[in-house]
Short mmCIF file of C-alpha atoms and ligand atoms in Angstrom, two decimals:
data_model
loop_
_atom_site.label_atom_id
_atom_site.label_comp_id
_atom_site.label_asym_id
_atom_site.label_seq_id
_atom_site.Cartn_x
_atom_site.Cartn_y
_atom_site.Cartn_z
CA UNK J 57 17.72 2.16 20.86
CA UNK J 58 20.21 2.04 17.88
CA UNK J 59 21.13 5.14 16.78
CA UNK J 60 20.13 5.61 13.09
CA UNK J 61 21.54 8.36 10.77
CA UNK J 62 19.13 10.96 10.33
CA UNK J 63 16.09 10.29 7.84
CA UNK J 64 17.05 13.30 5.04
CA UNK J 65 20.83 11.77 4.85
CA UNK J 66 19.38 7.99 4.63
CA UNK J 67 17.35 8.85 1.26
CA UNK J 68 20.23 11.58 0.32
CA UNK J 69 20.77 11.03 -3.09
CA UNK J 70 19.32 7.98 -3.58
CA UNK J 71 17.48 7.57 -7.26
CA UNK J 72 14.32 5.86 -7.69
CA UNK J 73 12.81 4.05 -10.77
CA UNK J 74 9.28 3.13 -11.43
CA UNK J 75 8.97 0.42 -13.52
CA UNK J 76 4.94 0.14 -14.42
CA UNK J 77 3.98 4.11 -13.96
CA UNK J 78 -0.31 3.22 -13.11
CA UNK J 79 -2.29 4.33 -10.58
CA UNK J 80 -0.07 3.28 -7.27
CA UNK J 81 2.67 4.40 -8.92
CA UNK J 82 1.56 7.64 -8.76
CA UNK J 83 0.58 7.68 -5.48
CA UNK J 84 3.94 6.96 -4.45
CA UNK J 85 5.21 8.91 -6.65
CA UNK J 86 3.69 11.80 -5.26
CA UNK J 87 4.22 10.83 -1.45
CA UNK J 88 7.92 10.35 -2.47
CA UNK J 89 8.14 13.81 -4.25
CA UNK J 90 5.82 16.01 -1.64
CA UNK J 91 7.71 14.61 1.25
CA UNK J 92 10.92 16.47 -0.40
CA UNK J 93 13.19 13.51 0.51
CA UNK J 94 13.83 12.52 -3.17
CA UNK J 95 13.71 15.63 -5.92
CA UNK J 96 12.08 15.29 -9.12
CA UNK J 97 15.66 15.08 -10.66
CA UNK J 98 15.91 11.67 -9.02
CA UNK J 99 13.01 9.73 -10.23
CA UNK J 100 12.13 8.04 -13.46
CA UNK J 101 9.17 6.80 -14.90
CA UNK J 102 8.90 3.57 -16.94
CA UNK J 103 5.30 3.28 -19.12
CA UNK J 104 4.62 2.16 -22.27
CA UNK J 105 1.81 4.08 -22.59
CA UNK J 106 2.80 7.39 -24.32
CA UNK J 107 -0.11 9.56 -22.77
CA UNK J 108 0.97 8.45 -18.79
CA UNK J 109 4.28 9.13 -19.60
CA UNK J 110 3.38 12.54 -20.72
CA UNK J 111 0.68 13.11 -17.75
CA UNK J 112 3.08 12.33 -15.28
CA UNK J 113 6.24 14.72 -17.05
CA UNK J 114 4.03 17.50 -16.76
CA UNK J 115 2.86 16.71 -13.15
CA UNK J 116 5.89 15.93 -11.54
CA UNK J 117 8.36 16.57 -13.33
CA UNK J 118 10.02 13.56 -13.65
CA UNK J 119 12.22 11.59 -16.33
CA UNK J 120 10.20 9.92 -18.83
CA UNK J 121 11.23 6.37 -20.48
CA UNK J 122 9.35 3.51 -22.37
CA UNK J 123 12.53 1.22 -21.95
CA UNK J 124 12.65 -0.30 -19.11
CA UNK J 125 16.55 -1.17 -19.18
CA UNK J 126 17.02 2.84 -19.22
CA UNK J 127 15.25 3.23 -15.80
CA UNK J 128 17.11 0.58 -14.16
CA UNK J 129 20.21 2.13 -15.10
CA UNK J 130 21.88 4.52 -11.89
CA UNK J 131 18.37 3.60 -10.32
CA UNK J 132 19.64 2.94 -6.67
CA UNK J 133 15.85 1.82 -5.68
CA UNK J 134 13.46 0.34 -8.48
CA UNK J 135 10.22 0.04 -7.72
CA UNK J 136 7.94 -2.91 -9.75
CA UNK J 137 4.62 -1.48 -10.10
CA UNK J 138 3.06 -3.57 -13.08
CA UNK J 139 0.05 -5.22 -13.16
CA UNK J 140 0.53 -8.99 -11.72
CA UNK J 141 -0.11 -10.06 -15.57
CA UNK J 142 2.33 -7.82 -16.84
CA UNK J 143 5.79 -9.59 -15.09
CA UNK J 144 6.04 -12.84 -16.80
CA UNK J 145 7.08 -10.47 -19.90
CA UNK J 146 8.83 -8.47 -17.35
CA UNK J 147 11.10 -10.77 -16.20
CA UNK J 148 11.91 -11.65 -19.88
CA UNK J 149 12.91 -8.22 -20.57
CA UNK J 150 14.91 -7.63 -17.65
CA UNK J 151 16.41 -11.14 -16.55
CA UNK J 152 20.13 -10.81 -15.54
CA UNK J 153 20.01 -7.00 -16.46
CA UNK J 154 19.54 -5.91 -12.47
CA UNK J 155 22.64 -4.40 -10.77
CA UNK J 156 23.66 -6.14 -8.12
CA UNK J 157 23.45 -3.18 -5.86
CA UNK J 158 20.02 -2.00 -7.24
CA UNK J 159 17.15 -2.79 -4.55
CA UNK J 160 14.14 -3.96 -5.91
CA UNK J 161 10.80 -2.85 -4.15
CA UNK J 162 7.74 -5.13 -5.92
CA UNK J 163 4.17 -4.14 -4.93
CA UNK J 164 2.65 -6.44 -7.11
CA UNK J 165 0.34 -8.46 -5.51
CA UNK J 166 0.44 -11.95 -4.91
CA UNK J 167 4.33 -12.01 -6.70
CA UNK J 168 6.63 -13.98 -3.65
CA UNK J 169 9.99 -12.28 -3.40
CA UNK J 170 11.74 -16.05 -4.13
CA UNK J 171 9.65 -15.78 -7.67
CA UNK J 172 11.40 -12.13 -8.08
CA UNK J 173 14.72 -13.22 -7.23
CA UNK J 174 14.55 -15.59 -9.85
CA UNK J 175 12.59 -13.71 -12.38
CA UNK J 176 14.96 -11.17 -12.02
CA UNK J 177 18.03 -12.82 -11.50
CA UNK J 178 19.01 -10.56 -8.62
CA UNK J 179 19.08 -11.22 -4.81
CA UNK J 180 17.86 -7.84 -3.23
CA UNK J 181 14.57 -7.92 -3.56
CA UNK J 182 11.48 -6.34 -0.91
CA UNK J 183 8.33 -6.81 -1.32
CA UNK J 184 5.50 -4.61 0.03
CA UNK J 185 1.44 -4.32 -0.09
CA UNK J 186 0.30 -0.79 -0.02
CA UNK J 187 -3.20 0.74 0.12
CA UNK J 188 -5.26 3.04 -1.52
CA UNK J 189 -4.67 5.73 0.91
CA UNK J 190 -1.29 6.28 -0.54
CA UNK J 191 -2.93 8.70 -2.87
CA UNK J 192 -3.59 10.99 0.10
CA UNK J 193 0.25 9.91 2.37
CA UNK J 194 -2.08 7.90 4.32
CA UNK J 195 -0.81 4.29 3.20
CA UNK J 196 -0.41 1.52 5.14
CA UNK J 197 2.28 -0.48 3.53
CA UNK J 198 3.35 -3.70 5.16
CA UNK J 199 6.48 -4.81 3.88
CA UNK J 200 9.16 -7.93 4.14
CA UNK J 201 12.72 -8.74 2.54
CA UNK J 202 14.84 -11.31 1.42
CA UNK J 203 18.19 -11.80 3.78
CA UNK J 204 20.46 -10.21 0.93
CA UNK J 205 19.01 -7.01 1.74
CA UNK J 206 21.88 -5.42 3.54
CA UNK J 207 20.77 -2.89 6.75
CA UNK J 208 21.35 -0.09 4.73
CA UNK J 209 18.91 -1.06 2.07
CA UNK J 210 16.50 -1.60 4.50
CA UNK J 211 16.47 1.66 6.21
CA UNK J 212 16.21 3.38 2.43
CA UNK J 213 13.18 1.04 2.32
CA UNK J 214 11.69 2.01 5.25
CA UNK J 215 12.18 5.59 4.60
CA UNK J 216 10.67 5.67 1.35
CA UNK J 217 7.81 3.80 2.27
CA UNK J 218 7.07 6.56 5.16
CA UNK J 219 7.11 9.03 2.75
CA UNK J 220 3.73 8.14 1.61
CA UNK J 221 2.09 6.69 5.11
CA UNK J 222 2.73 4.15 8.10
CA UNK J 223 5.20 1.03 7.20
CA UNK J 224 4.57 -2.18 8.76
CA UNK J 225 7.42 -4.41 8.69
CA UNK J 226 6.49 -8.14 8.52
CA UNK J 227 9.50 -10.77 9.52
CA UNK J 228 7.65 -13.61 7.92
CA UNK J 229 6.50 -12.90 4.59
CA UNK J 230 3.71 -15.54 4.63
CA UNK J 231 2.13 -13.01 6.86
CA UNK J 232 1.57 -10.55 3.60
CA UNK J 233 -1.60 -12.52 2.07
CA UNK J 234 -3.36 -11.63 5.44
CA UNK J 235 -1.46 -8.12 5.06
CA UNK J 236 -3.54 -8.21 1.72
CA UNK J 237 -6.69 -9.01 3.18
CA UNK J 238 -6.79 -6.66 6.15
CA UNK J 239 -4.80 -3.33 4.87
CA UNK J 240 -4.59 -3.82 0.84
CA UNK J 241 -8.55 -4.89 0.84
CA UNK J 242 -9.68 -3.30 4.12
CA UNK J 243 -10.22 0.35 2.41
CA UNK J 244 -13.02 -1.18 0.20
CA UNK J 245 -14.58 -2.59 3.10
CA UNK J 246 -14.39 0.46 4.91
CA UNK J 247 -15.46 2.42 2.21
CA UNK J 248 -18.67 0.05 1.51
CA UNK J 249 -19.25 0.46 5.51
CA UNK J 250 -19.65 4.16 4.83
CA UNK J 251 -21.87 3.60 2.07
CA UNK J 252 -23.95 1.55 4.14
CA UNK J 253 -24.35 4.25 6.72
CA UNK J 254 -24.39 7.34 4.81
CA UNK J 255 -27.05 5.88 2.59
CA UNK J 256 -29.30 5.04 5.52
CA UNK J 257 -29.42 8.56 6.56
CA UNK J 258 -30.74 9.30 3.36
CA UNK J 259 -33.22 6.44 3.51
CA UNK J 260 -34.02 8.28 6.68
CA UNK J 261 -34.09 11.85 5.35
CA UNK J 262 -31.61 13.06 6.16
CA UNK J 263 -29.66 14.83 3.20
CA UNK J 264 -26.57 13.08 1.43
CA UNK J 265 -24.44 15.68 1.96
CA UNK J 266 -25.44 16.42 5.71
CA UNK J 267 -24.98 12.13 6.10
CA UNK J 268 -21.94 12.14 4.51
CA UNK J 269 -20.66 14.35 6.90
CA UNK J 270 -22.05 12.60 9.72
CA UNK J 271 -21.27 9.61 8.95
CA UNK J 272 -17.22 10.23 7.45
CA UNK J 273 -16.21 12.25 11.05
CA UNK J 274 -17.87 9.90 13.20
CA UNK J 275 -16.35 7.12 11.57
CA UNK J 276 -12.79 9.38 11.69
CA UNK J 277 -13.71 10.09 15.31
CA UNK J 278 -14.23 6.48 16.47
CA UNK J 279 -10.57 5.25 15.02
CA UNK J 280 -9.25 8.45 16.26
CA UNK J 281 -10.91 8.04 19.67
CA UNK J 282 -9.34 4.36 19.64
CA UNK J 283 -6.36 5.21 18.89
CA UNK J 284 -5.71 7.62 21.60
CA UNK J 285 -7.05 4.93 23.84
CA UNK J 286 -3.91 3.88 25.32
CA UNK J 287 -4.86 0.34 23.37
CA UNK J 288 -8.18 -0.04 24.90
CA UNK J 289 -9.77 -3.10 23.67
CA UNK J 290 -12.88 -1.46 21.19
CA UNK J 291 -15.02 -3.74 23.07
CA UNK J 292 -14.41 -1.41 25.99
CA UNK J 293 -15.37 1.82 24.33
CA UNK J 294 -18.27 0.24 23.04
CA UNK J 295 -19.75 -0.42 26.07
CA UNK J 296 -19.23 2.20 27.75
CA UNK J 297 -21.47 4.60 24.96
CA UNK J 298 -24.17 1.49 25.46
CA UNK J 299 -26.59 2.74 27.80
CA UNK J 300 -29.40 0.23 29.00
CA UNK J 301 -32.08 0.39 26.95
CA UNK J 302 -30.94 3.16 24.68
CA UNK J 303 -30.37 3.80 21.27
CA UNK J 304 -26.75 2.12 20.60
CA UNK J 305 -27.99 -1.02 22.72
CA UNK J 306 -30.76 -1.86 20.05
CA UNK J 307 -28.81 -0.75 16.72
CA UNK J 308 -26.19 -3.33 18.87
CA UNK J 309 -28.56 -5.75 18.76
CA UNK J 310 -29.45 -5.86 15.01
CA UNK J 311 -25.78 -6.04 14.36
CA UNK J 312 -25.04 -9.26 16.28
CA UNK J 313 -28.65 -10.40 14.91
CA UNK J 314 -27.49 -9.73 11.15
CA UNK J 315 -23.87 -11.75 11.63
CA UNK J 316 -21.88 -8.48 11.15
CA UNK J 317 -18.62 -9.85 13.09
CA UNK J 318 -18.68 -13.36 10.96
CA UNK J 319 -19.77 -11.40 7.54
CA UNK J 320 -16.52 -9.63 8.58
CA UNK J 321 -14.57 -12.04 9.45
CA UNK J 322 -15.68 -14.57 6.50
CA UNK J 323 -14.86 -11.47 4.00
CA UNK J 324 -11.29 -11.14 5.22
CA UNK J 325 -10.38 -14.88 4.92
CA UNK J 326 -12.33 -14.48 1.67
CA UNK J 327 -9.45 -12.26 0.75
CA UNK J 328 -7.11 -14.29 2.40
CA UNK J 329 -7.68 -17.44 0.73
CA UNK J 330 -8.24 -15.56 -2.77
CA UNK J 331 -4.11 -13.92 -2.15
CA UNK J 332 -3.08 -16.99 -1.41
CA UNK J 333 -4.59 -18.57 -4.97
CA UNK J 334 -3.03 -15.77 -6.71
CA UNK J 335 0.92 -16.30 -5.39
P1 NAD W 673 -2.28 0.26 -13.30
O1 NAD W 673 -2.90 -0.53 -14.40
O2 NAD W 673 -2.82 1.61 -12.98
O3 NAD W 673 -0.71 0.44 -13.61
C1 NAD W 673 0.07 -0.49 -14.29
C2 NAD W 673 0.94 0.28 -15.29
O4 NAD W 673 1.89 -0.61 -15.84
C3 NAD W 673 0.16 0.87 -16.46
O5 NAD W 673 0.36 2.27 -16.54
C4 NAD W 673 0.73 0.12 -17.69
O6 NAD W 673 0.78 0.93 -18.84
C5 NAD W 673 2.11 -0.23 -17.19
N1 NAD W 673 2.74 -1.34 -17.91
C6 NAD W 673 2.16 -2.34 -18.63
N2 NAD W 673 3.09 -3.15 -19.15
C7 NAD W 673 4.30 -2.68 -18.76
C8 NAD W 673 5.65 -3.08 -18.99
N3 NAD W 673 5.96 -4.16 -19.73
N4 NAD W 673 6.64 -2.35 -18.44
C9 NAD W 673 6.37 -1.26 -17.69
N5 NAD W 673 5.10 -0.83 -17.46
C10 NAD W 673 4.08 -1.53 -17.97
O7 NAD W 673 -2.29 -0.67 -12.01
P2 NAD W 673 -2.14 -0.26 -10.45
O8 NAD W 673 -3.47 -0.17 -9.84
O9 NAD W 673 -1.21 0.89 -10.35
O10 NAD W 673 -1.46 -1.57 -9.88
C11 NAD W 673 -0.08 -1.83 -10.08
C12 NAD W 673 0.37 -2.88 -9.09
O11 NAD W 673 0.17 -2.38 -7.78
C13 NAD W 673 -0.40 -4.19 -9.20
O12 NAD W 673 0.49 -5.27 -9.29
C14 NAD W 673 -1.18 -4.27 -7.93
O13 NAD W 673 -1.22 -5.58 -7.45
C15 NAD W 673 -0.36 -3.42 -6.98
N6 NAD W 673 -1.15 -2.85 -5.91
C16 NAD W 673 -2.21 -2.06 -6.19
C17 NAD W 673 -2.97 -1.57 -5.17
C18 NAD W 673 -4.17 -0.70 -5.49
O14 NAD W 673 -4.96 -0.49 -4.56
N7 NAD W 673 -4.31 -0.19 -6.71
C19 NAD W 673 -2.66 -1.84 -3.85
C20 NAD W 673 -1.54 -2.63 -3.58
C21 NAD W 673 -0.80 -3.13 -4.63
#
């Protein structure tokens, strides 16, 4: 394996911009600050909004600006964290104002790195796909670059994205609209899966609270379980809690009866197909 300076000296001083200070903003934000790699004194926020700016002073302590020019300025990382609406005006604000040796990260969905680079007028440019979970350092980002990225960029990249969950590199970046569909949709479907479940308790009589906590460490349980599986196929671990003619066998059965796996399936390439409209 290469050997790889440590991870504190790869951040060290670097500075980081936000440019578009919302909700995932914040949650990196926060990863970035709690994981103690980059201080307070090393971050900027860029909002418009007057109150946000304010909210996140207090919170975090960070530098404040509603000029966007001022927080690309000694930013050595700048991440774009607008709404997908919000960068045609973007790049007319900021085109051929980048530093050459600033590194772009975009999460804006559906916005191609090639459309950056040229929006932007600057070459270094990575582009990731985050997830809710970021709120909690439980992200899972997948991310790809452009060539220009030099190696040390990349493992300042990498870094920061750990800071607030797991990083997925992807070498192809037509693999981020299925990126979007599995990680940057898949918490809503997990979360309406939950629903489903908890909500049936109920239906059963069981009370919300006492489903909810059924239903959220089972669910926790059964990822954790396959994950320490030594990558067992899930197939196998279902069978082997399907007993014949027990419980799991029949709820099995209504599953496969209802279409689960192609609902499933036919949701994801939903999502897919719906990225892939808006690039
Ligand atoms: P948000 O609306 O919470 O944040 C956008 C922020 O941009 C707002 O605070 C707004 O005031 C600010 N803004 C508007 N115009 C601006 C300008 N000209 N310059 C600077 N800032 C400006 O939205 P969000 O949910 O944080 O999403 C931001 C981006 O993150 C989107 O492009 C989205 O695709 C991407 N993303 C979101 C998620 C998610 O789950 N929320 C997941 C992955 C990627």
């Amino acid at each position: 394996e290469q050997e790889q300076p440590p991870a504190a000296s790869i951040l060290g001083d670097t500075r980081v911009s936000f440019i578009g200070a919302g909700k995932m903003a914040e949650a990196i934000m926060s990863g970035v600050l709690r994981s103690g790699r980059v201080t307070s004194d090393r971050v900027m926020a860029c909002d418009p909004n007057q109150s946000r700016r304010s909210e996140l002073k207090d919170k975090y302590e960070v530098a404040v600006t509603n000029d966007n020019a001022a927080a690309l300025e000694g930013a050595d990382i700048v991440m774009l964290a607008v709404k997908p609406q919000t960068m045609s005006r973007l790049f007319q604000q900021l085109q051929g104002k980048v530093n050459k040796n600033t590194l772009i990260i975009s999460v804006v969905a559906g916005y191609t790195i090639d459309q950056i680079q040229r929006g932007l007028g600057t070459d270094a440019v990575i582009r990731a796909m985050p997830n809710t979970p970021a709120l909690i350092q439980e992200s899972v980002t997948c991310w790809t670059v452009s060539p220009t990225v030099t190696q040390a960029q990349r493992l300042q990249a990498r870094e920061l994205l750990k800071t607030f969950g797991k990083e997925i590199y992807l070498a192809e970046e037509e693999k981020m609209d299925m990126a979007t569909a599995l990680a940057g949709s898949g918490p809503a479907m997990c979360h309406l899966m939950l629903e489903a479940m908890i909500d049936t308790g109920v239906h059963m009589g069981v009370p919300r609270e006492t489903a909810r906590d059924m239903v959220l460490n089972t669910m926790r349980g059964a990822v954790n379980l396959t994950l320490q599986s030594g990558g067992a196929h899930p197939s196998t671990l279902r069978n082997d809690i399907t007993s014949p003619g027990g419980t799991t066998a029949a709820a099995l059965y209504e599953i496969e009866r209802g279409g689960l796996r192609t609902v499933m399936s036919d949701a994801i390439w939903a999502a897919y197909r719906r990225s892939r409209e808006l690039g």
